[in-house]
PDB file of C-alpha atoms and ligand atoms in Angstrom:
ATOM      1  CA  MET A   1     -30.414  -2.901   8.748  1.00  0.00           C
ATOM      2  CA  THR A   2     -30.565  -0.903   5.262  1.00  0.00           C
ATOM      3  CA  GLU A   3     -31.576  -2.569   1.823  1.00  0.00           C
ATOM      4  CA  GLU A   4     -27.678  -1.828   1.114  1.00  0.00           C
ATOM      5  CA  GLN A   5     -26.011  -3.650   4.224  1.00  0.00           C
ATOM      6  CA  LYS A   6     -28.343  -6.519   3.425  1.00  0.00           C
ATOM      7  CA  ALA A   7     -27.239  -7.117  -0.208  1.00  0.00           C
ATOM      8  CA  GLY A   8     -23.347  -7.119   0.873  1.00  0.00           C
ATOM      9  CA  SER A   9     -20.909  -4.929  -1.015  1.00  0.00           C
ATOM     10  CA  GLU A  10     -23.561  -3.625  -3.659  1.00  0.00           C
ATOM     11  CA  THR A  11     -23.841  -0.299  -3.677  1.00  0.00           C
ATOM     12  CA  GLY A  12     -27.542   1.363  -3.506  1.00  0.00           C
ATOM     13  CA  GLU A  13     -27.332   3.000  -6.540  1.00  0.00           C
ATOM     14  CA  ALA A  14     -26.555  -0.832  -8.207  1.00  0.00           C
ATOM     15  CA  ILE A  15     -29.386  -2.025  -6.247  1.00  0.00           C
ATOM     16  CA  ARG A  16     -31.555   0.589  -7.637  1.00  0.00           C
ATOM     17  CA  LYS A  17     -30.738  -0.486 -10.465  1.00  0.00           C
ATOM     18  CA  ARG A  18     -31.348  -4.145 -10.822  1.00  0.00           C
ATOM     19  CA  PRO A  19     -34.089  -5.254 -13.131  1.00  0.00           C
ATOM     20  CA  THR A  20     -37.467  -5.447 -12.073  1.00  0.00           C
ATOM     21  CA  LEU A  21     -38.241  -9.432 -12.699  1.00  0.00           C
ATOM     22  CA  GLY A  22     -41.949 -10.829 -13.750  1.00  0.00           C
ATOM     23  CA  ALA A  23     -43.143 -14.051 -12.579  1.00  0.00           C
ATOM     24  CA  HIS A  24     -46.156 -16.110 -13.254  1.00  0.00           C
ATOM     25  CA  ILE A  25     -47.980 -17.464 -10.510  1.00  0.00           C
ATOM     26  CA  GLU A  26     -47.928 -21.567 -11.244  1.00  0.00           C
ATOM     27  CA  ARG A  27     -49.961 -22.493  -7.939  1.00  0.00           C
ATOM     28  CA  LEU A  28     -50.735 -21.508  -4.287  1.00  0.00           C
ATOM     29  CA  TRP A  29     -50.732 -23.385  -1.442  1.00  0.00           C
ATOM     30  CA  ASP A  30     -53.139 -22.457   1.702  1.00  0.00           C
ATOM     31  CA  HIS A  31     -50.992 -23.994   4.889  1.00  0.00           C
ATOM     32  CA  ASN A  32     -53.790 -22.936   6.953  1.00  0.00           C
ATOM     33  CA  ALA A  33     -56.700 -20.435   6.683  1.00  0.00           C
ATOM     34  CA  ASP A  34     -54.517 -17.584   7.096  1.00  0.00           C
ATOM     35  CA  THR A  35     -50.736 -18.242   5.728  1.00  0.00           C
ATOM     36  CA  ARG A  36     -50.247 -19.334   1.685  1.00  0.00           C
ATOM     37  CA  SER A  37     -47.380 -20.045  -0.648  1.00  0.00           C
ATOM     38  CA  LEU A  38     -47.102 -19.031  -4.191  1.00  0.00           C
ATOM     39  CA  PHE A  39     -44.907 -20.737  -6.461  1.00  0.00           C
ATOM     40  CA  LEU A  40     -43.310 -18.578  -9.010  1.00  0.00           C
ATOM     41  CA  ARG A  41     -41.895 -19.259 -12.154  1.00  0.00           C
ATOM     42  CA  LEU A  42     -40.004 -16.878 -14.560  1.00  0.00           C
ATOM     43  CA  PRO A  43     -40.389 -16.943 -18.074  1.00  0.00           C
ATOM     44  CA  HIS A  44     -38.963 -18.933 -20.469  1.00  0.00           C
ATOM     45  CA  GLY A  45     -37.334 -20.812 -18.002  1.00  0.00           C
ATOM     46  CA  ALA A  46     -35.251 -17.946 -16.654  1.00  0.00           C
ATOM     47  CA  ARG A  47     -33.721 -18.626 -13.008  1.00  0.00           C
ATOM     48  CA  ILE A  48     -32.072 -16.652 -10.515  1.00  0.00           C
ATOM     49  CA  ALA A  49     -28.996 -17.562  -8.262  1.00  0.00           C
ATOM     50  CA  PHE A  50     -29.756 -16.947  -4.674  1.00  0.00           C
ATOM     51  CA  LEU A  51     -28.174 -18.133  -1.087  1.00  0.00           C
ATOM     52  CA  PRO A  52     -30.771 -19.927   1.307  1.00  0.00           C
ATOM     53  CA  GLY A  53     -32.174 -17.296   3.476  1.00  0.00           C
ATOM     54  CA  GLN A  54     -32.112 -14.641   1.031  1.00  0.00           C
ATOM     55  CA  PHE A  55     -35.522 -12.953  -0.211  1.00  0.00           C
ATOM     56  CA  ILE A  56     -37.055 -11.219  -2.773  1.00  0.00           C
ATOM     57  CA  SER A  57     -38.619  -7.512  -2.623  1.00  0.00           C
ATOM     58  CA  VAL A  58     -42.302  -7.574  -4.235  1.00  0.00           C
ATOM     59  CA  VAL A  59     -44.026  -5.092  -6.035  1.00  0.00           C
ATOM     60  CA  ILE A  60     -47.566  -4.266  -4.460  1.00  0.00           C
ATOM     61  CA  PRO A  61     -49.465  -1.810  -6.486  1.00  0.00           C
ATOM     62  CA  LEU A  62     -52.144  -0.794  -4.335  1.00  0.00           C
ATOM     63  CA  PRO A  63     -54.714   2.286  -4.926  1.00  0.00           C
ATOM     64  CA  GLY A  64     -52.526   5.576  -4.711  1.00  0.00           C
ATOM     65  CA  GLU A  65     -49.162   3.437  -3.769  1.00  0.00           C
ATOM     66  CA  LYS A  66     -46.797   1.151  -4.799  1.00  0.00           C
ATOM     67  CA  ARG A  67     -45.799  -0.756  -2.295  1.00  0.00           C
ATOM     68  CA  VAL A  68     -42.861  -3.332  -2.232  1.00  0.00           C
ATOM     69  CA  ARG A  69     -42.377  -5.404   0.699  1.00  0.00           C
ATOM     70  CA  PRO A  70     -39.726  -8.442   1.299  1.00  0.00           C
ATOM     71  CA  TYR A  71     -40.669 -12.211   0.844  1.00  0.00           C
ATOM     72  CA  SER A  72     -38.303 -14.743   2.269  1.00  0.00           C
ATOM     73  CA  ILE A  73     -37.601 -17.700  -0.629  1.00  0.00           C
ATOM     74  CA  ALA A  74     -38.723 -20.503   1.231  1.00  0.00           C
ATOM     75  CA  SER A  75     -37.518 -22.862  -1.525  1.00  0.00           C
ATOM     76  CA  ASP A  76     -34.049 -23.968  -2.479  1.00  0.00           C
ATOM     77  CA  PRO A  77     -31.458 -22.548  -4.546  1.00  0.00           C
ATOM     78  CA  GLU A  78     -31.077 -25.918  -6.075  1.00  0.00           C
ATOM     79  CA  THR A  79     -34.696 -25.564  -7.868  1.00  0.00           C
ATOM     80  CA  PRO A  80     -34.322 -21.813  -9.041  1.00  0.00           C
ATOM     81  CA  GLU A  81     -37.130 -22.620 -11.737  1.00  0.00           C
ATOM     82  CA  LEU A  82     -39.551 -22.447  -9.405  1.00  0.00           C
ATOM     83  CA  LEU A  83     -39.495 -19.626  -6.582  1.00  0.00           C
ATOM     84  CA  GLU A  84     -41.715 -20.347  -3.410  1.00  0.00           C
ATOM     85  CA  ILE A  85     -42.561 -17.335  -0.838  1.00  0.00           C
ATOM     86  CA  CYS A  86     -44.948 -18.113   2.031  1.00  0.00           C
ATOM     87  CA  PHE A  87     -46.797 -15.018   4.099  1.00  0.00           C
ATOM     88  CA  ASN A  88     -49.477 -14.962   6.544  1.00  0.00           C
ATOM     89  CA  ARG A  89     -51.968 -12.434   6.893  1.00  0.00           C
ATOM     90  CA  VAL A  90     -51.236  -9.292   8.860  1.00  0.00           C
ATOM     91  CA  PRO A  91     -54.000  -7.198  10.959  1.00  0.00           C
ATOM     92  CA  SER A  92     -54.339  -4.035   8.874  1.00  0.00           C
ATOM     93  CA  GLY A  93     -51.770  -5.364   6.485  1.00  0.00           C
ATOM     94  CA  SER A  94     -52.625  -4.147   3.106  1.00  0.00           C
ATOM     95  CA  GLY A  95     -49.706  -5.518   1.307  1.00  0.00           C
ATOM     96  CA  ALA A  96     -50.564  -9.090   2.150  1.00  0.00           C
ATOM     97  CA  ALA A  97     -54.013  -8.717   1.569  1.00  0.00           C
ATOM     98  CA  TRP A  98     -53.330  -7.757  -1.818  1.00  0.00           C
ATOM     99  CA  LEU A  99     -51.154 -11.033  -2.098  1.00  0.00           C
ATOM    100  CA  PHE A 100     -53.677 -12.732  -0.715  1.00  0.00           C
ATOM    101  CA  GLU A 101     -55.850 -12.052  -3.718  1.00  0.00           C
ATOM    102  CA  ARG A 102     -53.472 -13.280  -6.387  1.00  0.00           C
ATOM    103  CA  ARG A 103     -54.672 -16.145  -8.377  1.00  0.00           C
ATOM    104  CA  ALA A 104     -52.830 -18.941 -10.079  1.00  0.00           C
ATOM    105  CA  GLY A 105     -51.976 -17.727 -13.880  1.00  0.00           C
ATOM    106  CA  ASP A 106     -51.213 -13.694 -12.326  1.00  0.00           C
ATOM    107  CA  GLU A 107     -48.394 -11.906 -12.651  1.00  0.00           C
ATOM    108  CA  LEU A 108     -45.830 -10.883  -9.928  1.00  0.00           C
ATOM    109  CA  GLU A 109     -42.811  -8.035 -10.264  1.00  0.00           C
ATOM    110  CA  PHE A 110     -40.111  -8.368  -7.922  1.00  0.00           C
ATOM    111  CA  THR A 111     -36.281  -7.351  -7.509  1.00  0.00           C
ATOM    112  CA  GLY A 112     -33.904  -9.512  -5.991  1.00  0.00           C
ATOM    113  CA  PRO A 113     -32.557 -11.740  -4.485  1.00  0.00           C
ATOM    114  CA  PHE A 114     -31.288  -9.603  -1.192  1.00  0.00           C
ATOM    115  CA  GLY A 115     -30.065 -10.385   1.871  1.00  0.00           C
ATOM    116  CA  MET A 116     -27.181 -10.941   4.470  1.00  0.00           C
ATOM    117  CA  PHE A 117     -29.159 -13.273   6.618  1.00  0.00           C
ATOM    118  CA  THR A 118     -28.074 -16.341   4.530  1.00  0.00           C
ATOM    119  CA  LEU A 119     -26.194 -19.793   4.969  1.00  0.00           C
ATOM    120  CA  GLU A 120     -24.045 -20.567   2.209  1.00  0.00           C
ATOM    121  CA  ARG A 121     -21.868 -23.245   4.056  1.00  0.00           C
ATOM    122  CA  PRO A 122     -22.723 -24.822   7.514  1.00  0.00           C
ATOM    123  CA  PRO A 123     -20.239 -22.796  10.015  1.00  0.00           C
ATOM    124  CA  GLY A 124     -17.852 -25.446  11.539  1.00  0.00           C
ATOM    125  CA  ASP A 125     -19.350 -25.553  15.167  1.00  0.00           C
ATOM    126  CA  GLU A 126     -22.878 -26.270  16.187  1.00  0.00           C
ATOM    127  CA  SER A 127     -25.713 -24.338  14.124  1.00  0.00           C
ATOM    128  CA  VAL A 128     -29.077 -23.309  16.095  1.00  0.00           C
ATOM    129  CA  PHE A 129     -31.974 -22.371  14.073  1.00  0.00           C
ATOM    130  CA  LEU A 130     -34.703 -20.212  16.137  1.00  0.00           C
ATOM    131  CA  ALA A 131     -38.021 -19.847  13.839  1.00  0.00           C
ATOM    132  CA  ALA A 132     -41.383 -18.379  15.038  1.00  0.00           C
ATOM    133  CA  SER A 133     -44.460 -19.232  12.732  1.00  0.00           C
ATOM    134  CA  THR A 134     -43.959 -18.226   9.141  1.00  0.00           C
ATOM    135  CA  ALA A 135     -40.305 -17.080   9.723  1.00  0.00           C
ATOM    136  CA  ILE A 136     -39.480 -20.564   9.185  1.00  0.00           C
ATOM    137  CA  ALA A 137     -39.445 -19.426   5.279  1.00  0.00           C
ATOM    138  CA  PRO A 138     -35.650 -18.232   5.364  1.00  0.00           C
ATOM    139  CA  ILE A 139     -35.078 -21.207   7.817  1.00  0.00           C
ATOM    140  CA  ARG A 140     -36.201 -23.955   5.880  1.00  0.00           C
ATOM    141  CA  PRO A 141     -33.739 -23.960   2.949  1.00  0.00           C
ATOM    142  CA  MET A 142     -30.629 -23.240   5.261  1.00  0.00           C
ATOM    143  CA  VAL A 143     -31.243 -26.517   7.278  1.00  0.00           C
ATOM    144  CA  ARG A 144     -31.418 -28.501   4.056  1.00  0.00           C
ATOM    145  CA  ARG A 145     -28.092 -26.457   2.795  1.00  0.00           C
ATOM    146  CA  ALA A 146     -26.464 -27.458   6.029  1.00  0.00           C
ATOM    147  CA  LEU A 147     -27.550 -30.937   6.197  1.00  0.00           C
ATOM    148  CA  ALA A 148     -26.574 -31.414   2.818  1.00  0.00           C
ATOM    149  CA  SER A 149     -22.725 -30.456   3.847  1.00  0.00           C
ATOM    150  CA  PRO A 150     -21.143 -33.720   4.948  1.00  0.00           C
ATOM    151  CA  ASN A 151     -18.869 -31.525   7.491  1.00  0.00           C
ATOM    152  CA  ALA A 152     -21.737 -29.924   9.327  1.00  0.00           C
ATOM    153  CA  GLN A 153     -21.797 -30.022  12.835  1.00  0.00           C
ATOM    154  CA  ARG A 154     -24.805 -30.955  14.946  1.00  0.00           C
ATOM    155  CA  LEU A 155     -27.643 -28.930  13.849  1.00  0.00           C
ATOM    156  CA  THR A 156     -30.364 -27.710  16.278  1.00  0.00           C
ATOM    157  CA  LEU A 157     -33.750 -26.609  14.991  1.00  0.00           C
ATOM    158  CA  LEU A 158     -36.135 -24.905  17.658  1.00  0.00           C
ATOM    159  CA  TYR A 159     -39.390 -23.831  16.121  1.00  0.00           C
ATOM    160  CA  ALA A 160     -42.787 -22.478  17.854  1.00  0.00           C
ATOM    161  CA  ALA A 161     -46.208 -21.301  16.623  1.00  0.00           C
ATOM    162  CA  PRO A 162     -49.167 -20.418  18.321  1.00  0.00           C
ATOM    163  CA  ASP A 163     -50.871 -23.508  17.823  1.00  0.00           C
ATOM    164  CA  SER A 164     -50.132 -26.352  15.451  1.00  0.00           C
ATOM    165  CA  GLU A 165     -51.706 -25.481  12.512  1.00  0.00           C
ATOM    166  CA  HIS A 166     -49.226 -22.481  12.191  1.00  0.00           C
ATOM    167  CA  LEU A 167     -45.546 -25.527  12.245  1.00  0.00           C
ATOM    168  CA  LEU A 168     -45.664 -25.293   8.752  1.00  0.00           C
ATOM    169  CA  TYR A 169     -43.688 -27.348   6.922  1.00  0.00           C
ATOM    170  CA  HIS A 170     -44.034 -29.741  10.050  1.00  0.00           C
ATOM    171  CA  ALA A 171     -43.838 -33.434   8.798  1.00  0.00           C
ATOM    172  CA  GLU A 172     -40.594 -32.391   6.148  1.00  0.00           C
ATOM    173  CA  LEU A 173     -38.942 -31.154   8.806  1.00  0.00           C
ATOM    174  CA  GLU A 174     -39.688 -34.418  10.979  1.00  0.00           C
ATOM    175  CA  ARG A 175     -38.765 -36.068   8.147  1.00  0.00           C
ATOM    176  CA  MET A 176     -35.599 -34.740   7.473  1.00  0.00           C
ATOM    177  CA  ALA A 177     -34.270 -34.954  10.934  1.00  0.00           C
ATOM    178  CA  GLY A 178     -35.253 -38.415  11.110  1.00  0.00           C
ATOM    179  CA  GLU A 179     -33.339 -39.354   7.789  1.00  0.00           C
ATOM    180  CA  SER A 180     -30.189 -37.336   9.368  1.00  0.00           C
ATOM    181  CA  SER A 181     -28.731 -40.162  11.300  1.00  0.00           C
ATOM    182  CA  GLY A 182     -28.847 -37.918  14.440  1.00  0.00           C
ATOM    183  CA  ARG A 183     -27.330 -34.814  12.969  1.00  0.00           C
ATOM    184  CA  LEU A 184     -30.521 -32.742  12.932  1.00  0.00           C
ATOM    185  CA  HIS A 185     -32.338 -32.317  16.558  1.00  0.00           C
ATOM    186  CA  PHE A 186     -35.887 -30.691  15.664  1.00  0.00           C
ATOM    187  CA  GLU A 187     -38.092 -29.608  18.354  1.00  0.00           C
ATOM    188  CA  THR A 188     -41.344 -27.724  17.978  1.00  0.00           C
ATOM    189  CA  PHE A 189     -43.154 -25.464  20.612  1.00  0.00           C
ATOM    190  CA  THR A 190     -47.146 -24.606  20.546  1.00  0.00           C
ATOM    191  CA  THR A 191     -47.489 -21.461  22.510  1.00  0.00           C
ATOM    192  CA  GLY A 192     -51.210 -20.283  22.460  1.00  0.00           C
ATOM    193  CA  ALA A 193     -51.730 -16.962  23.204  1.00  0.00           C
ATOM    194  CA  ALA A 194     -48.185 -16.216  24.067  1.00  0.00           C
ATOM    195  CA  ASP A 195     -45.922 -14.367  21.823  1.00  0.00           C
ATOM    196  CA  PRO A 196     -43.736 -17.961  20.160  1.00  0.00           C
ATOM    197  CA  MET A 197     -40.698 -15.447  19.952  1.00  0.00           C
ATOM    198  CA  GLY A 198     -40.650 -14.616  23.792  1.00  0.00           C
ATOM    199  CA  LEU A 199     -40.962 -18.654  24.369  1.00  0.00           C
ATOM    200  CA  LEU A 200     -37.673 -18.952  21.983  1.00  0.00           C
ATOM    201  CA  CYS A 201     -35.826 -16.672  23.830  1.00  0.00           C
ATOM    202  CA  ASP A 202     -36.388 -17.985  27.151  1.00  0.00           C
ATOM    203  CA  GLU A 203     -35.701 -21.255  25.455  1.00  0.00           C
ATOM    204  CA  ALA A 204     -32.322 -20.091  24.618  1.00  0.00           C
ATOM    205  CA  ARG A 205     -31.484 -18.241  27.389  1.00  0.00           C
ATOM    206  CA  ARG A 206     -31.930 -21.942  29.277  1.00  0.00           C
ATOM    207  CA  ARG A 207     -30.006 -24.046  26.870  1.00  0.00           C
ATOM    208  CA  TRP A 208     -27.226 -21.621  25.433  1.00  0.00           C
ATOM    209  CA  VAL A 209     -26.711 -18.851  28.155  1.00  0.00           C
ATOM    210  CA  ASP A 210     -27.611 -20.296  31.487  1.00  0.00           C
ATOM    211  CA  GLY A 211     -26.771 -24.205  30.901  1.00  0.00           C
ATOM    212  CA  THR A 212     -23.612 -23.907  29.106  1.00  0.00           C
ATOM    213  CA  GLY A 213     -20.374 -22.199  29.461  1.00  0.00           C
ATOM    214  CA  THR A 214     -19.257 -23.014  25.814  1.00  0.00           C
ATOM    215  CA  ARG A 215     -19.236 -19.979  23.221  1.00  0.00           C
ATOM    216  CA  SER A 216     -18.901 -21.096  20.036  1.00  0.00           C
ATOM    217  CA  ARG A 217     -22.105 -22.042  18.380  1.00  0.00           C
ATOM    218  CA  HIS A 218     -23.967 -20.302  15.658  1.00  0.00           C
ATOM    219  CA  PHE A 219     -27.419 -18.590  15.433  1.00  0.00           C
ATOM    220  CA  TYR A 220     -29.955 -17.851  13.084  1.00  0.00           C
ATOM    221  CA  ILE A 221     -32.791 -16.382  14.356  1.00  0.00           C
ATOM    222  CA  CYS A 222     -36.013 -14.918  12.396  1.00  0.00           C
ATOM    223  CA  GLY A 223     -39.236 -13.855  13.566  1.00  0.00           C
ATOM    224  CA  VAL A 224     -41.731 -10.874  13.928  1.00  0.00           C
ATOM    225  CA  GLY A 225     -41.032  -8.014  16.045  1.00  0.00           C
ATOM    226  CA  SER A 226     -38.786  -6.579  18.901  1.00  0.00           C
ATOM    227  CA  GLN A 227     -37.791  -9.877  20.588  1.00  0.00           C
ATOM    228  CA  VAL A 228     -35.919 -10.828  17.836  1.00  0.00           C
ATOM    229  CA  ILE A 229     -33.551  -8.032  18.448  1.00  0.00           C
ATOM    230  CA  ALA A 230     -34.136  -9.119  22.400  1.00  0.00           C
ATOM    231  CA  LEU A 231     -32.692 -12.437  21.570  1.00  0.00           C
ATOM    232  CA  ARG A 232     -30.133 -11.233  19.470  1.00  0.00           C
ATOM    233  CA  SER A 233     -28.850  -9.139  22.293  1.00  0.00           C
ATOM    234  CA  LEU A 234     -29.224 -11.743  25.140  1.00  0.00           C
ATOM    235  CA  LEU A 235     -27.289 -14.322  22.807  1.00  0.00           C
ATOM    236  CA  ARG A 236     -24.292 -11.169  21.845  1.00  0.00           C
ATOM    237  CA  GLY A 237     -24.348 -10.234  25.714  1.00  0.00           C
ATOM    238  CA  ALA A 238     -23.959 -13.333  27.002  1.00  0.00           C
ATOM    239  CA  GLY A 239     -20.877 -13.717  24.673  1.00  0.00           C
ATOM    240  CA  TYR A 240     -21.488 -15.172  21.405  1.00  0.00           C
ATOM    241  CA  GLU A 241     -19.703 -13.698  18.852  1.00  0.00           C
ATOM    242  CA  ARG A 242     -21.385 -10.749  16.886  1.00  0.00           C
ATOM    243  CA  GLY A 243     -20.733 -12.430  13.809  1.00  0.00           C
ATOM    244  CA  ALA A 244     -22.144 -15.925  14.801  1.00  0.00           C
ATOM    245  CA  VAL A 245     -25.398 -14.328  15.594  1.00  0.00           C
ATOM    246  CA  HIS A 246     -27.067 -14.141  12.776  1.00  0.00           C
ATOM    247  CA  TYR A 247     -30.956 -12.748  12.669  1.00  0.00           C
ATOM    248  CA  GLU A 248     -33.565 -11.377  10.425  1.00  0.00           C
ATOM    249  CA  LYS A 249     -36.544  -9.542  11.926  1.00  0.00           C
ATOM    250  CA  TRP A 250     -39.569  -8.870  10.296  1.00  0.00           C
TER     251      TRP A 250
HETATM  252  C1  FAD B   1     -35.986  -9.131   5.514  1.00  0.00           C
HETATM  253  C2  FAD B   1     -37.650  -9.526   5.029  1.00  0.00           C
HETATM  254  C3  FAD B   1     -38.179 -10.942   4.780  1.00  0.00           C
HETATM  255  C4  FAD B   1     -39.749 -11.326   4.795  1.00  0.00           C
HETATM  256  N1  FAD B   1     -40.007 -12.087   4.926  1.00  0.00           N
HETATM  257  C5  FAD B   1     -41.340 -12.288   4.793  1.00  0.00           C
HETATM  258  C6  FAD B   1     -42.319 -13.514   4.498  1.00  0.00           C
HETATM  259  O1  FAD B   1     -41.460 -14.688   3.899  1.00  0.00           O
HETATM  260  N2  FAD B   1     -43.572 -13.709   4.886  1.00  0.00           N
HETATM  261  C7  FAD B   1     -44.341 -12.933   5.340  1.00  0.00           C
HETATM  262  O2  FAD B   1     -45.220 -13.268   5.801  1.00  0.00           O
HETATM  263  N3  FAD B   1     -43.636 -12.021   5.868  1.00  0.00           N
HETATM  264  C8  FAD B   1     -42.254 -11.329   5.374  1.00  0.00           C
HETATM  265  N4  FAD B   1     -41.581  -9.970   5.916  1.00  0.00           N
HETATM  266  C9  FAD B   1     -42.534  -9.183   6.117  1.00  0.00           C
HETATM  267  C10 FAD B   1     -43.681  -8.388   4.821  1.00  0.00           C
HETATM  268  O3  FAD B   1     -42.626  -7.871   4.120  1.00  0.00           O
HETATM  269  C11 FAD B   1     -44.443  -7.966   5.276  1.00  0.00           C
HETATM  270  O4  FAD B   1     -43.643  -7.086   6.007  1.00  0.00           O
HETATM  271  C12 FAD B   1     -45.662  -8.281   5.789  1.00  0.00           C
HETATM  272  O5  FAD B   1     -46.256  -8.996   4.618  1.00  0.00           O
HETATM  273  C13 FAD B   1     -46.580  -7.136   5.899  1.00  0.00           C
HETATM  274  O6  FAD B   1     -46.833  -6.130   5.067  1.00  0.00           O
HETATM  275  P1  FAD B   1     -47.979  -5.312   4.921  1.00  0.00           P
HETATM  276  O7  FAD B   1     -47.700  -4.297   3.688  1.00  0.00           O
HETATM  277  O8  FAD B   1     -49.152  -5.929   4.866  1.00  0.00           O
HETATM  278  O9  FAD B   1     -48.336  -4.632   6.211  1.00  0.00           O
HETATM  279  P2  FAD B   1     -47.406  -3.517   6.645  1.00  0.00           P
HETATM  280  O10 FAD B   1     -47.816  -1.893   7.145  1.00  0.00           O
HETATM  281  O11 FAD B   1     -46.117  -3.306   5.942  1.00  0.00           O
HETATM  282  O12 FAD B   1     -46.805  -4.220   8.088  1.00  0.00           O
HETATM  283  C14 FAD B   1     -47.775  -3.978   9.225  1.00  0.00           C
HETATM  284  C15 FAD B   1     -46.906  -4.755  10.715  1.00  0.00           C
HETATM  285  O13 FAD B   1     -46.993  -5.841  10.750  1.00  0.00           O
HETATM  286  C16 FAD B   1     -45.549  -6.607  11.290  1.00  0.00           C
HETATM  287  N5  FAD B   1     -45.277  -7.861  10.313  1.00  0.00           N
HETATM  288  C17 FAD B   1     -44.481  -8.195   9.268  1.00  0.00           C
HETATM  289  N6  FAD B   1     -44.503  -9.199   8.690  1.00  0.00           N
HETATM  290  C18 FAD B   1     -45.477  -9.755   9.474  1.00  0.00           C
HETATM  291  C19 FAD B   1     -45.858 -11.498   9.755  1.00  0.00           C
HETATM  292  N7  FAD B   1     -45.473 -11.873   8.751  1.00  0.00           N
HETATM  293  N8  FAD B   1     -46.835 -11.867  10.435  1.00  0.00           N
HETATM  294  C20 FAD B   1     -47.065 -10.757  11.630  1.00  0.00           C
HETATM  295  N9  FAD B   1     -46.974  -9.254  11.458  1.00  0.00           N
HETATM  296  C21 FAD B   1     -45.945  -9.088  10.478  1.00  0.00           C
HETATM  297  C22 FAD B   1     -44.548  -5.651  10.700  1.00  0.00           C
HETATM  298  O14 FAD B   1     -43.709  -5.915  11.786  1.00  0.00           O
HETATM  299  C23 FAD B   1     -45.608  -4.231  10.711  1.00  0.00           C
HETATM  300  O15 FAD B   1     -45.657  -3.407  11.888  1.00  0.00           O
HETATM  301  C24 FAD B   1     -40.524 -10.038   5.822  1.00  0.00           C
HETATM  302  C25 FAD B   1     -39.761  -9.064   6.422  1.00  0.00           C
HETATM  303  C26 FAD B   1     -38.308  -8.503   5.843  1.00  0.00           C
HETATM  304  C27 FAD B   1     -38.098  -7.546   6.372  1.00  0.00           C
END
């Protein structure tokens, strides 16, 4: 999906003309040895409006290269004065490595928000959220928004990671499920060396392809790599409407 498609009806030219914003890194939080959140505050009380699931494009000035990488906004639109992004180290990923070198008090430049992988209001049908490791970042505000809506149908969140340390926001998500009067069903999986997205594909096939004839659910899928596309194709191929299978591949 192109940047233009992601930003909806905006033209590519309008997107390029979006102003670059500067934010102050107010604090950072290490979820584990290789996953970190940065909390970004815009100057002079400025705030940006965004939808749950959207991302910002962070300017990463590497030697000899001005790199731009998207990072999902992990915090809620209801608290726009402090944006949270959450990221992990990537093998040979010099953009992510640069972000890990930032310290509280540093400035960060970005444009945005962008993205069509959003949940503004929950659909009238059941919503199923499937997230792997750090890719819980855009799903977290989506689930919160869906839970805050009085007319949300059943919500299911399956969250997979190699080990329990990489199940981010675990206690918070469990609390949300516990306080949801049964509206949010939350399950976690640890996969060891196996790909968490592979496990989510298997679970989706078992539960919502082979296990039922109903095709009225909406899916929100986020993770790294080709298994995200495989899962999207599996669900659409099984008869779910194209527009009901929302996904973002990192
Ligand atoms: C819409 C969108 C939103 C994103 N939001 C986030 C986010 O919230 N947090 C985040 O950590 N990353 C996110 N990413 C990925 C991020 O933009 C970068 O690609 C990543 O940080 C690696 O950048 P790099 O320049 O270090 O390495 P690159 O050289 O650009 O990437 C090297 C490889 O790493 C893979 N990769 C990308 N992201 C990850 C990851 N998180 N873990 C392991 N491998 C990865 C890529 O598929 C690529 O093949 C997002 C990507 C997209 C498209």
